[in-house]
PDB file of C-alpha atoms in Angstrom:
ATOM      1  CA  UNK A1496       0.000   0.000   0.000  1.00 66.00           C
ATOM      2  CA  UNK A1497       1.301   3.416  -0.950  1.00 82.00           C
ATOM      3  CA  UNK A1498       1.842   5.975   1.792  1.00 90.00           C
ATOM      4  CA  UNK A1499       2.384   9.607   0.848  1.00 93.00           C
ATOM      5  CA  UNK A1500       4.216  11.834   3.340  1.00 97.00           C
ATOM      6  CA  UNK A1501       4.029  15.555   2.649  1.00 97.00           C
ATOM      7  CA  UNK A1502       4.343  18.871   4.466  1.00 98.00           C
ATOM      8  CA  UNK A1503       1.146  19.856   6.249  1.00 98.00           C
ATOM      9  CA  UNK A1504      -0.849  22.790   4.904  1.00 98.00           C
ATOM     10  CA  UNK A1505      -2.930  25.178   6.990  1.00 97.00           C
ATOM     11  CA  UNK A1506      -6.110  23.584   5.619  1.00 97.00           C
ATOM     12  CA  UNK A1507      -4.977  20.296   7.264  1.00 97.00           C
ATOM     13  CA  UNK A1508      -5.311  21.787  10.763  1.00 98.00           C
ATOM     14  CA  UNK A1509      -8.811  20.397  11.478  1.00 97.00           C
ATOM     15  CA  UNK A1510      -7.881  16.892  10.308  1.00 97.00           C
ATOM     16  CA  UNK A1511      -4.584  16.950  12.227  1.00 98.00           C
ATOM     17  CA  UNK A1512      -6.437  18.110  15.346  1.00 96.00           C
ATOM     18  CA  UNK A1513      -8.867  15.181  15.138  1.00 97.00           C
ATOM     19  CA  UNK A1514      -6.096  12.689  14.332  1.00 97.00           C
ATOM     20  CA  UNK A1515      -3.869  14.023  17.122  1.00 96.00           C
ATOM     21  CA  UNK A1516      -6.620  13.742  19.732  1.00 96.00           C
ATOM     22  CA  UNK A1517      -7.595  10.225  18.611  1.00 96.00           C
ATOM     23  CA  UNK A1518      -4.052   8.856  18.407  1.00 93.00           C
ATOM     24  CA  UNK A1519      -3.024  10.387  21.731  1.00 91.00           C
ATOM     25  CA  UNK A1520      -6.099   8.906  23.409  1.00 94.00           C
ATOM     26  CA  UNK A1521      -5.432   5.511  21.778  1.00 89.00           C
ATOM     27  CA  UNK A1522      -1.815   5.554  22.925  1.00 83.00           C
ATOM     28  CA  UNK A1523      -2.291   6.709  26.504  1.00 85.00           C
ATOM     29  CA  UNK A1524      -5.968   6.697  27.474  1.00 80.00           C
ATOM     30  CA  UNK A1525      -5.945   3.319  29.207  1.00 85.00           C
ATOM     31  CA  UNK A1526      -3.028   4.343  31.449  1.00 81.00           C
ATOM     32  CA  UNK A1527      -4.237   7.782  32.510  1.00 79.00           C
ATOM     33  CA  UNK A1528      -7.332   9.356  34.016  1.00 87.00           C
ATOM     34  CA  UNK A1529     -10.030  10.748  31.761  1.00 92.00           C
ATOM     35  CA  UNK A1530      -9.645  14.154  33.432  1.00 91.00           C
ATOM     36  CA  UNK A1531      -5.910  14.327  32.699  1.00 87.00           C
ATOM     37  CA  UNK A1532      -6.385  13.092  29.127  1.00 87.00           C
ATOM     38  CA  UNK A1533      -9.198  15.538  28.396  1.00 91.00           C
ATOM     39  CA  UNK A1534      -7.268  18.502  29.810  1.00 90.00           C
ATOM     40  CA  UNK A1535      -4.140  17.705  27.815  1.00 88.00           C
ATOM     41  CA  UNK A1536      -6.031  17.073  24.571  1.00 92.00           C
ATOM     42  CA  UNK A1537      -8.041  20.289  24.975  1.00 92.00           C
ATOM     43  CA  UNK A1538      -4.839  22.271  25.547  1.00 90.00           C
ATOM     44  CA  UNK A1539      -2.595  20.637  22.936  1.00 92.00           C
ATOM     45  CA  UNK A1540      -4.695  19.671  19.945  1.00 94.00           C
ATOM     46  CA  UNK A1541      -7.098  22.488  19.124  1.00 95.00           C
ATOM     47  CA  UNK A1542      -7.330  23.242  15.370  1.00 96.00           C
ATOM     48  CA  UNK A1543      -6.085  26.801  15.934  1.00 96.00           C
ATOM     49  CA  UNK A1544      -3.003  25.469  17.712  1.00 96.00           C
ATOM     50  CA  UNK A1545      -2.372  22.955  14.937  1.00 96.00           C
ATOM     51  CA  UNK A1546      -2.635  25.715  12.333  1.00 98.00           C
ATOM     52  CA  UNK A1547      -0.199  27.886  14.299  1.00 97.00           C
ATOM     53  CA  UNK A1548       2.272  24.981  14.464  1.00 97.00           C
ATOM     54  CA  UNK A1549       1.967  24.424  10.700  1.00 98.00           C
ATOM     55  CA  UNK A1550       2.650  28.119  10.024  1.00 98.00           C
ATOM     56  CA  UNK A1551       5.469  28.457  12.582  1.00 97.00           C
ATOM     57  CA  UNK A1552       8.771  28.925  10.749  1.00 95.00           C
ATOM     58  CA  UNK A1553      10.580  26.988  13.501  1.00 95.00           C
ATOM     59  CA  UNK A1554       8.334  23.947  12.946  1.00 97.00           C
ATOM     60  CA  UNK A1555       7.991  21.260  10.329  1.00 98.00           C
ATOM     61  CA  UNK A1556       4.695  19.365  10.382  1.00 98.00           C
ATOM     62  CA  UNK A1557       4.426  16.332   8.127  1.00 99.00           C
ATOM     63  CA  UNK A1558       1.321  14.292   7.402  1.00 98.00           C
ATOM     64  CA  UNK A1559       0.988  10.765   6.059  1.00 98.00           C
ATOM     65  CA  UNK A1560      -1.851  10.017   3.689  1.00 96.00           C
ATOM     66  CA  UNK A1561      -3.129   6.534   2.982  1.00 90.00           C
ATOM     67  CA  UNK A1562      -6.192   4.738   1.762  1.00 75.00           C
ATOM     68  CA  UNK A1563      -8.020   6.875  -0.770  1.00 74.00           C
ATOM     69  CA  UNK A1564      -5.174   9.383  -0.701  1.00 69.00           C
ATOM     70  CA  UNK A1565      -7.068  12.072   1.191  1.00 77.00           C
ATOM     71  CA  UNK A1566      -7.209  10.316   4.561  1.00 88.00           C
ATOM     72  CA  UNK A1567      -4.600  11.468   7.089  1.00 95.00           C
ATOM     73  CA  UNK A1568      -3.279   8.355   8.827  1.00 97.00           C
ATOM     74  CA  UNK A1569      -0.307   9.800  10.699  1.00 98.00           C
ATOM     75  CA  UNK A1570       1.615  12.962  11.422  1.00 98.00           C
ATOM     76  CA  UNK A1571       4.920  14.190  12.806  1.00 98.00           C
ATOM     77  CA  UNK A1572       5.961  17.552  14.238  1.00 98.00           C
ATOM     78  CA  UNK A1573       9.545  18.833  14.417  1.00 98.00           C
ATOM     79  CA  UNK A1574      10.553  22.003  16.284  1.00 96.00           C
ATOM     80  CA  UNK A1575      13.936  23.688  15.806  1.00 94.00           C
ATOM     81  CA  UNK A1576      15.655  25.504  18.612  1.00 81.00           C
ATOM     82  CA  UNK A1577      16.370  24.807  22.247  1.00 72.00           C
ATOM     83  CA  UNK A1578      16.955  21.413  23.737  1.00 69.00           C
ATOM     84  CA  UNK A1579      16.681  19.790  27.142  1.00 68.00           C
ATOM     85  CA  UNK A1580      19.858  19.169  29.107  1.00 67.00           C
ATOM     86  CA  UNK A1581      21.877  16.203  27.893  1.00 70.00           C
ATOM     87  CA  UNK A1582      21.208  16.968  24.243  1.00 74.00           C
ATOM     88  CA  UNK A1583      24.407  17.628  22.297  1.00 72.00           C
ATOM     89  CA  UNK A1584      25.024  18.576  18.692  1.00 71.00           C
ATOM     90  CA  UNK A1585      24.238  22.085  17.517  1.00 78.00           C
ATOM     91  CA  UNK A1586      21.800  22.903  16.144  1.00 88.00           C
ATOM     92  CA  UNK A1587      19.328  20.405  17.603  1.00 91.00           C
ATOM     93  CA  UNK A1588      15.794  19.755  16.442  1.00 95.00           C
ATOM     94  CA  UNK A1589      13.051  18.150  18.550  1.00 95.00           C
ATOM     95  CA  UNK A1590      10.727  15.466  17.273  1.00 97.00           C
ATOM     96  CA  UNK A1591       7.791  16.709  19.310  1.00 96.00           C
ATOM     97  CA  UNK A1592       5.237  14.220  17.996  1.00 96.00           C
ATOM     98  CA  UNK A1593       4.982  11.201  15.735  1.00 98.00           C
ATOM     99  CA  UNK A1594       1.661   9.359  15.813  1.00 96.00           C
ATOM    100  CA  UNK A1595      -0.121   6.922  13.515  1.00 97.00           C
ATOM    101  CA  UNK A1596      -3.794   5.981  13.430  1.00 96.00           C
ATOM    102  CA  UNK A1597      -4.102   2.620  15.193  1.00 94.00           C
ATOM    103  CA  UNK A1598      -5.851   1.073  12.161  1.00 94.00           C
ATOM    104  CA  UNK A1599      -2.683   1.811  10.175  1.00 95.00           C
ATOM    105  CA  UNK A1600      -0.165   0.303  12.606  1.00 95.00           C
ATOM    106  CA  UNK A1601       2.055  -2.287  10.955  1.00 93.00           C
ATOM    107  CA  UNK A1602       1.667  -0.854   7.442  1.00 94.00           C
ATOM    108  CA  UNK A1603       4.866   1.174   7.251  1.00 94.00           C
ATOM    109  CA  UNK A1604       3.345   4.553   8.080  1.00 97.00           C
ATOM    110  CA  UNK A1605       5.545   5.183  11.137  1.00 97.00           C
ATOM    111  CA  UNK A1606       8.647   4.208   9.176  1.00 97.00           C
ATOM    112  CA  UNK A1607       7.706   6.509   6.285  1.00 97.00           C
ATOM    113  CA  UNK A1608       7.094   9.375   8.703  1.00 98.00           C
ATOM    114  CA  UNK A1609      10.361   8.759  10.566  1.00 98.00           C
ATOM    115  CA  UNK A1610      12.382   8.591   7.351  1.00 98.00           C
ATOM    116  CA  UNK A1611      10.772  11.841   6.174  1.00 98.00           C
ATOM    117  CA  UNK A1612      11.311  13.455   9.573  1.00 98.00           C
ATOM    118  CA  UNK A1613      15.022  12.627   9.582  1.00 98.00           C
ATOM    119  CA  UNK A1614      15.338  13.998   6.050  1.00 98.00           C
ATOM    120  CA  UNK A1615      13.489  17.198   7.040  1.00 98.00           C
ATOM    121  CA  UNK A1616      15.846  17.609  10.020  1.00 97.00           C
ATOM    122  CA  UNK A1617      18.848  17.147   7.719  1.00 96.00           C
ATOM    123  CA  UNK A1618      17.509  19.713   5.242  1.00 96.00           C
ATOM    124  CA  UNK A1619      17.102  22.228   8.090  1.00 95.00           C
ATOM    125  CA  UNK A1620      20.750  21.756   9.028  1.00 93.00           C
ATOM    126  CA  UNK A1621      20.122  20.021  12.358  1.00 94.00           C
ATOM    127  CA  UNK A1622      22.990  17.968  13.769  1.00 91.00           C
ATOM    128  CA  UNK A1623      20.924  16.163  16.413  1.00 92.00           C
ATOM    129  CA  UNK A1624      17.322  15.027  16.522  1.00 96.00           C
ATOM    130  CA  UNK A1625      15.895  14.435  19.986  1.00 93.00           C
ATOM    131  CA  UNK A1626      12.584  13.565  21.607  1.00 95.00           C
ATOM    132  CA  UNK A1627      10.875  12.749  24.870  1.00 94.00           C
ATOM    133  CA  UNK A1628       9.102   9.397  25.195  1.00 94.00           C
ATOM    134  CA  UNK A1629       7.068   8.223  28.180  1.00 90.00           C
ATOM    135  CA  UNK A1630       8.987   5.667  30.216  1.00 91.00           C
ATOM    136  CA  UNK A1631       5.877   3.409  30.128  1.00 90.00           C
ATOM    137  CA  UNK A1632       5.666   3.312  26.313  1.00 90.00           C
ATOM    138  CA  UNK A1633       7.814   0.294  25.352  1.00 92.00           C
ATOM    139  CA  UNK A1634       6.463   0.121  21.797  1.00 91.00           C
ATOM    140  CA  UNK A1635       7.653   3.656  21.045  1.00 93.00           C
ATOM    141  CA  UNK A1636      10.978   3.133  22.844  1.00 95.00           C
ATOM    142  CA  UNK A1637      11.649   0.037  20.696  1.00 96.00           C
ATOM    143  CA  UNK A1638      10.655   1.878  17.514  1.00 96.00           C
ATOM    144  CA  UNK A1639      13.027   4.760  18.234  1.00 97.00           C
ATOM    145  CA  UNK A1640      15.844   2.351  19.158  1.00 98.00           C
ATOM    146  CA  UNK A1641      15.551   0.810  15.671  1.00 97.00           C
ATOM    147  CA  UNK A1642      16.368   4.258  14.321  1.00 97.00           C
ATOM    148  CA  UNK A1643      19.451   4.652  16.486  1.00 97.00           C
ATOM    149  CA  UNK A1644      17.987   6.859  19.199  1.00 98.00           C
ATOM    150  CA  UNK A1645      19.749   6.448  22.543  1.00 96.00           C
ATOM    151  CA  UNK A1646      18.686   7.514  26.003  1.00 95.00           C
ATOM    152  CA  UNK A1647      20.524  10.651  27.115  1.00 94.00           C
ATOM    153  CA  UNK A1648      18.439  11.786  30.083  1.00 91.00           C
ATOM    154  CA  UNK A1649      14.924  12.366  31.323  1.00 91.00           C
ATOM    155  CA  UNK A1650      12.525  15.182  32.016  1.00 87.00           C
ATOM    156  CA  UNK A1651       9.089  15.738  33.485  1.00 87.00           C
ATOM    157  CA  UNK A1652       6.065  15.791  31.198  1.00 85.00           C
ATOM    158  CA  UNK A1653       2.844  17.230  32.598  1.00 82.00           C
ATOM    159  CA  UNK A1654      -0.243  15.336  31.417  1.00 81.00           C
ATOM    160  CA  UNK A1655      -3.160  17.276  32.853  1.00 84.00           C
ATOM    161  CA  UNK A1656      -2.226  17.381  36.536  1.00 82.00           C
ATOM    162  CA  UNK A1657      -0.050  14.229  36.442  1.00 84.00           C
ATOM    163  CA  UNK A1658       3.723  14.672  36.400  1.00 91.00           C
ATOM    164  CA  UNK A1659       5.202  11.848  34.326  1.00 87.00           C
ATOM    165  CA  UNK A1660       8.759  10.888  33.450  1.00 89.00           C
ATOM    166  CA  UNK A1661       9.783  11.047  29.822  1.00 89.00           C
ATOM    167  CA  UNK A1662      13.067   9.577  28.682  1.00 94.00           C
ATOM    168  CA  UNK A1663      15.079  11.870  26.451  1.00 94.00           C
ATOM    169  CA  UNK A1664      16.353  10.075  23.367  1.00 95.00           C
ATOM    170  CA  UNK A1665      18.691  11.499  20.745  1.00 94.00           C
ATOM    171  CA  UNK A1666      20.626  10.548  17.632  1.00 95.00           C
ATOM    172  CA  UNK A1667      22.776  12.322  15.085  1.00 95.00           C
ATOM    173  CA  UNK A1668      20.997  13.480  11.952  1.00 94.00           C
TER     174      UNK A1668
END
């Protein structure tokens, strides 16, 4: 099956918002309270916020299309600039999000997005790509390890009112 990865456009904001909320809930809903999930989703994934991220010159938002070609089945968000402690290699770029619709797991969407994300980081001149991944997300940790990401530290991630530990992973671009 063909997967098309392309830069997001401002008119994708509504679809990205819906996909982001659904994939985040699928990934973490069973391990967190409904109140914390709802607060985070309401704060992070509003269409206006997605549009602002798409238009931000420090960001790269990529979408994966599958099926009939119009359906968004995954997305990734890179942000250039500052890094958490333990991140080396100037300039760094953060992989803030990479999510795939659960129905599309195992079809190469995540790999296509990751390959495109690494290429986008390279084209922006980044030397290091880094991310935070929840310590209780072994599937994601294993996926990133396949791409050469190594643990370099940790930081606190606030999900609603719950302080969680994210592992910081990094690799050279």
